[in-house]
XYZ file of C-alpha atoms in Angstrom:
383
model
C -7.228 7.925 -27.292
C -10.839 7.131 -26.494
C -11.310 3.455 -25.525
C -13.424 1.184 -27.693
C -14.346 -1.205 -24.876
C -15.883 -0.489 -21.483
C -14.718 -3.789 -19.977
C -11.470 -2.445 -18.421
C -13.315 0.544 -16.963
C -16.037 -1.641 -15.447
C -13.446 -4.056 -14.038
C -11.574 -1.166 -12.392
C -14.821 0.221 -10.959
C -15.765 -3.191 -9.598
C -12.347 -3.501 -7.997
C -12.669 -0.098 -6.285
C -16.121 -1.055 -5.015
C -14.681 -4.326 -3.685
C -12.014 -2.454 -1.727
C -14.652 -0.095 -0.371
C -16.919 -2.938 0.722
C -14.109 -5.059 2.144
C -12.056 -2.436 4.017
C -14.105 0.623 5.006
C -17.709 -0.362 4.482
C -20.010 2.111 6.313
C -22.357 -0.803 7.073
C -19.613 -2.505 9.101
C -17.672 -1.621 12.220
C -14.445 -1.559 10.213
C -12.159 -0.187 12.940
C -11.796 -0.340 16.686
C -9.663 0.612 19.703
C -8.201 -1.515 22.456
C -5.172 -1.822 24.735
C -2.444 -4.470 24.276
C -3.672 -6.104 27.505
C -6.316 -8.660 26.477
C -7.476 -9.286 30.045
C -7.963 -5.572 30.593
C -9.980 -5.333 27.372
C -12.365 -7.980 28.729
C -12.888 -6.055 31.970
C -16.353 -4.533 31.739
C -15.510 -0.845 32.375
C -12.660 -1.022 29.868
C -14.763 -2.889 27.315
C -17.476 -0.257 27.620
C -14.958 2.566 27.162
C -13.457 0.864 24.101
C -16.943 0.542 22.661
C -17.833 4.196 23.336
C -14.565 5.492 21.872
C -14.893 3.266 18.801
C -18.509 4.264 18.163
C -17.676 7.966 18.386
C -14.782 7.635 15.982
C -16.939 5.641 13.544
C -19.711 8.240 13.884
C -17.272 11.018 12.945
C -16.978 9.500 9.468
C -20.718 9.716 8.733
C -21.991 12.118 6.026
C -23.356 14.479 8.676
C -19.845 15.207 9.930
C -17.504 14.320 7.099
C -17.091 13.468 3.422
C -14.923 10.490 4.312
C -16.803 7.741 2.465
C -17.149 9.361 -0.988
C -13.562 10.630 -0.752
C -12.371 7.142 0.188
C -14.106 5.521 -2.767
C -12.473 8.105 -5.005
C -9.128 7.119 -3.488
C -9.771 3.420 -4.090
C -10.535 4.241 -7.731
C -7.093 5.896 -7.932
C -5.538 2.760 -6.460
C -7.355 0.616 -9.015
C -6.061 2.654 -11.942
C -2.708 3.992 -10.728
C -1.781 1.972 -7.635
C -1.623 5.084 -5.409
C -3.987 7.388 -3.579
C -3.421 10.538 -1.544
C -5.861 11.535 1.189
C -5.894 14.661 3.345
C -7.942 15.691 6.361
C -8.309 18.513 8.849
C -10.904 19.806 11.282
C -12.995 22.811 10.236
C -13.480 24.474 13.607
C -15.999 26.994 12.286
C -18.397 24.486 10.761
C -17.549 21.710 13.255
C -16.968 19.275 10.431
C -14.062 17.143 9.330
C -12.660 17.865 5.893
C -11.757 14.568 4.230
C -10.597 14.793 0.634
C -8.739 12.690 -1.907
C -6.282 14.873 -3.788
C -5.604 14.390 -7.463
C -2.391 12.476 -8.072
C -1.631 15.039 -10.788
C -1.166 17.827 -8.215
C 0.729 16.230 -5.335
C 4.172 14.704 -4.751
C 5.488 13.141 -1.563
C 8.691 11.917 0.045
C 9.277 9.057 2.458
C 11.754 8.430 5.248
C 14.254 5.575 5.489
C 11.446 3.196 6.499
C 9.101 4.115 3.647
C 6.739 6.248 5.740
C 5.449 9.518 4.310
C 7.058 12.471 6.094
C 6.476 15.354 3.695
C 4.470 16.349 0.629
C 3.793 19.283 -1.664
C 0.524 20.071 -3.393
C 0.290 22.429 -6.366
C -3.227 23.665 -7.088
C -4.958 26.504 -8.936
C -7.853 28.681 -7.738
C -9.872 31.563 -9.112
C -9.634 34.728 -6.945
C -13.016 34.161 -5.287
C -12.034 30.660 -4.203
C -8.691 31.897 -2.917
C -10.321 34.607 -0.776
C -12.661 32.056 0.786
C -9.925 29.493 1.470
C -7.415 31.925 2.959
C -9.888 34.219 4.740
C -8.588 33.230 8.184
C -5.119 32.088 7.138
C -3.292 35.152 5.851
C -3.233 38.079 3.406
C -3.263 37.521 -0.335
C -1.381 39.596 -2.929
C -3.153 42.787 -4.044
C -3.497 41.511 -7.610
C -5.614 38.558 -6.454
C -7.797 40.753 -4.228
C -8.382 43.224 -7.056
C -9.229 40.358 -9.417
C -11.728 38.999 -6.881
C -13.549 42.347 -6.760
C -14.178 42.127 -10.507
C -15.192 38.436 -10.333
C -12.299 37.537 -12.618
C -11.983 33.870 -13.615
C -8.212 33.892 -14.096
C -6.638 31.121 -12.020
C -3.666 31.628 -9.721
C -1.226 28.955 -8.573
C -0.769 28.039 -4.904
C 1.349 25.496 -3.066
C 0.869 23.690 0.219
C 3.989 22.157 1.759
C 3.660 19.865 4.788
C 6.878 18.587 6.339
C 8.461 17.539 9.624
C 9.054 20.498 11.921
C 12.800 20.578 12.509
C 12.320 23.307 15.178
C 9.648 21.380 17.063
C 9.475 22.435 20.701
C 6.685 20.524 22.495
C 4.510 22.781 24.593
C 5.167 25.929 22.560
C 2.231 27.903 21.151
C 2.009 28.266 17.375
C 3.720 26.335 14.580
C 6.853 25.666 16.658
C 4.786 23.579 19.038
C 3.570 21.265 16.270
C 5.289 18.113 15.014
C 4.502 19.023 11.396
C 4.549 22.440 9.797
C 2.224 23.459 6.946
C 3.022 26.383 4.653
C 0.741 27.932 2.026
C 2.601 29.855 -0.673
C 1.293 31.878 -3.611
C 3.171 31.910 -6.914
C 1.904 35.437 -7.596
C 4.376 37.677 -5.788
C 6.207 34.597 -4.474
C 4.785 35.222 -1.013
C 4.178 33.107 2.063
C 0.480 33.292 2.955
C 0.418 31.319 6.178
C 2.436 28.959 8.335
C 0.631 26.637 10.678
C 1.180 23.193 12.099
C -0.269 19.758 12.849
C 0.268 17.393 15.750
C -0.036 14.431 13.354
C 0.647 13.934 9.667
C -2.591 15.011 7.902
C -1.708 13.324 4.599
C -2.117 9.667 3.748
C -0.444 7.830 0.883
C -1.901 4.381 0.324
C -0.228 2.167 -2.273
C -1.253 -1.188 -3.697
C 2.187 -2.700 -4.342
C 5.574 -1.050 -3.801
C 8.833 -2.446 -5.125
C 11.875 -2.305 -2.865
C 13.428 1.144 -2.809
C 10.492 2.796 -4.582
C 8.191 5.511 -3.269
C 5.514 5.171 -5.948
C 3.284 2.101 -6.005
C 1.874 0.106 -8.888
C -1.664 -1.189 -9.060
C -3.974 -3.557 -10.932
C -4.366 -0.932 -13.653
C -0.680 -1.279 -14.528
C -0.978 -5.076 -14.650
C -4.114 -4.874 -16.806
C -2.717 -2.164 -19.085
C -1.138 -4.542 -21.615
C -4.311 -6.594 -21.943
C -6.427 -3.425 -22.103
C -4.302 -2.130 -24.992
C -4.597 -5.430 -26.857
C -8.335 -5.455 -26.164
C -8.556 -1.941 -27.615
C -6.626 -2.913 -30.759
C -8.751 -6.042 -31.217
C -11.941 -4.010 -30.999
C -10.518 -1.458 -33.456
C -9.472 -4.199 -35.886
C -12.868 -5.889 -35.725
C -14.637 -2.570 -36.297
C -12.449 -1.753 -39.302
C -13.120 -5.204 -40.810
C -16.872 -4.756 -40.384
C -16.665 -1.245 -41.818
C -14.896 -2.507 -44.939
C -17.545 -5.212 -45.304
C -20.528 -2.863 -44.933
C -19.045 0.184 -46.684
C -16.247 -0.982 -49.014
C -13.869 1.303 -50.888
C -15.012 1.725 -54.512
C -12.696 1.779 -57.543
C -13.569 4.127 -60.439
C -11.739 4.769 -63.717
C -11.976 8.579 -63.395
C -13.763 11.492 -61.781
C -16.090 11.876 -64.774
C -17.590 8.472 -63.941
C -18.369 9.556 -60.413
C -21.610 11.565 -60.527
C -22.319 11.981 -56.831
C -19.199 13.824 -55.661
C -17.620 10.627 -54.468
C -20.519 9.330 -52.393
C -22.776 6.316 -52.918
C -26.064 6.196 -51.080
C -28.648 3.395 -50.828
C -31.530 3.865 -53.311
C -29.613 6.284 -55.543
C -28.776 5.867 -59.217
C -25.085 6.116 -60.105
C -24.861 7.405 -63.643
C -21.742 6.241 -65.444
C -21.520 3.088 -63.358
C -21.858 0.979 -66.546
C -20.390 1.491 -70.013
C -22.234 0.896 -73.277
C -21.279 -2.813 -73.230
C -22.714 -3.224 -69.710
C -19.338 -3.555 -68.043
C -19.265 -2.454 -64.393
C -17.230 0.767 -64.109
C -17.316 0.920 -60.314
C -15.998 -1.989 -58.297
C -15.404 -2.479 -54.563
C -11.822 -2.943 -53.453
C -11.285 -6.604 -52.603
C -8.426 -6.744 -50.118
C -9.066 -10.282 -48.990
C -7.965 -9.142 -45.544
C -9.643 -10.591 -42.485
C -8.586 -9.947 -38.924
C -9.223 -13.560 -37.945
C -10.405 -12.382 -34.550
C -13.213 -14.228 -32.864
C -15.362 -13.299 -29.921
C -13.490 -15.969 -27.985
C -10.195 -14.160 -28.576
C -11.615 -10.919 -27.225
C -13.217 -12.665 -24.264
C -9.823 -14.138 -23.378
C -8.332 -10.641 -23.119
C -11.323 -9.433 -21.115
C -10.747 -12.336 -18.716
C -7.101 -11.300 -18.321
C -8.211 -7.782 -17.438
C -10.723 -9.041 -14.889
C -8.103 -11.299 -13.306
C -5.742 -8.332 -12.958
C -8.480 -6.481 -11.060
C -9.337 -9.526 -8.891
C -12.786 -9.413 -10.469
C -13.650 -12.996 -9.533
C -12.952 -12.284 -5.865
C -15.181 -9.229 -5.927
C -18.124 -11.087 -7.485
C -17.903 -14.588 -5.989
C -20.371 -13.807 -3.196
C -23.969 -14.551 -4.131
C -23.094 -16.447 -7.301
C -25.779 -19.000 -8.180
C -25.072 -22.690 -8.720
C -22.380 -22.830 -6.003
C -22.581 -24.243 -2.525
C -21.495 -22.149 0.449
C -18.487 -24.462 0.902
C -17.357 -23.945 -2.716
C -17.768 -20.201 -2.346
C -15.693 -20.222 0.847
C -12.882 -22.252 -0.745
C -12.702 -19.940 -3.767
C -12.825 -16.843 -1.611
C -10.033 -18.083 0.687
C -7.835 -18.968 -2.292
C -8.212 -15.560 -3.889
C -7.983 -13.684 -0.597
C -4.453 -15.060 -0.189
C -3.467 -13.055 -3.270
C -5.411 -9.975 -2.211
C -4.574 -9.872 1.511
C -0.993 -8.486 1.388
C -2.128 -5.493 -0.647
C -5.249 -4.813 1.415
C -3.148 -4.982 4.595
C -0.906 -2.247 3.189
C -3.935 -0.030 2.480
C -5.229 -0.598 6.014
C -1.823 0.243 7.509
C -1.091 3.270 5.311
C -4.590 4.730 5.187
C -7.511 3.309 7.160
C -5.726 2.581 10.462
C -3.827 5.889 10.418
C -7.013 7.753 9.568
C -8.783 6.046 12.493
C -5.934 6.901 14.875
C -5.742 10.550 13.824
C -9.526 10.939 14.058
C -9.408 9.578 17.604
C -6.694 12.121 18.493
C -8.723 15.003 17.029
C -11.857 13.937 18.921
C -9.884 13.454 22.128
C -8.354 16.912 21.809
C -11.837 18.372 21.201
C -13.161 16.697 24.371
C -15.552 14.417 22.483
C -14.273 11.185 24.081
C -14.492 10.588 27.844
C -11.368 9.591 29.798
C -10.744 5.845 30.153
C -10.931 4.012 33.497
C -8.179 4.991 35.910
C -6.685 1.477 35.678
C -6.028 2.016 31.947
C -4.585 5.511 32.068
C -1.016 5.538 30.818
C -1.424 2.377 28.738
C -1.004 2.613 24.945
C -3.979 2.273 22.633
C -3.902 0.366 19.370
C -6.182 0.474 16.349
């Protein structure tokens, strides 16, 4: 059903923008690398290496090398509405670019391990033959039916699956899929054939969730909390519109069709013949229901406020508000951040930090990051 108020949509959009600005803002240095040894991090050669490595990872997210930022905002919009997002990335060796995408929640399912970490997922997607040929050009052969359809520029869509899971036959050091910690299989529904089987050293999928109940794999978000108020807001708007419609265009009562000369329609400036009898009595009369919704603008504003609170709207807009001192702004922001922080920490842990770590590994493997000082070799890195 089409909504009658834009307030919930704008609140959700503002919330997504707030996440974007607060967690992965391209104007900020939102991630970094260091060792667990604080004294070593302060040592000049190590500090310089940390800075170089961090800057190169941050640079890999720029529009020239990746679609990370628009894909991330799309993911935050999914979190705002549904409480979940699913991101995917890989390195396009041919174009020397990183592919960062947010997959539709309607086409992907995932499973978690005993600790709640994602360890496998399946994506179901549909492509026209031309798209399929381009995607799988270097991955494996497609069924003859799809190739023949591509030659005729057919627009019929075919169903494909991508399954990424832990490699049970992992043998470190081996060449090919067996030497990868995760295996990725592309399968075509047409002919029920396996197109390709490759692997990843790290999990290339990211599931970020706003709030997860114990024992659940699917999260809930502000959209779920605001849903009840959004429905009431919708019904209130519909009721108010119906009341105004009855007032401006009331239902007319007529004794019979012969008294209705305009095929059942009354228009301003027209003469309705038969509207009066010979005695001057009114033959047409508006239906007086006496009904009134009783709704006021204050009632609707109260529901709008509930929706905005569900989306932490006040937190997102407190900065720069006029009529408030910097101390008042800080107090309000700290109070609301206490409610927001646990959820944002989960997004950082499940998405942003893992994305940063995997990007570092990909750049390191590609030789884009210099080796650290000899004193730091062998020490763990943390994001």
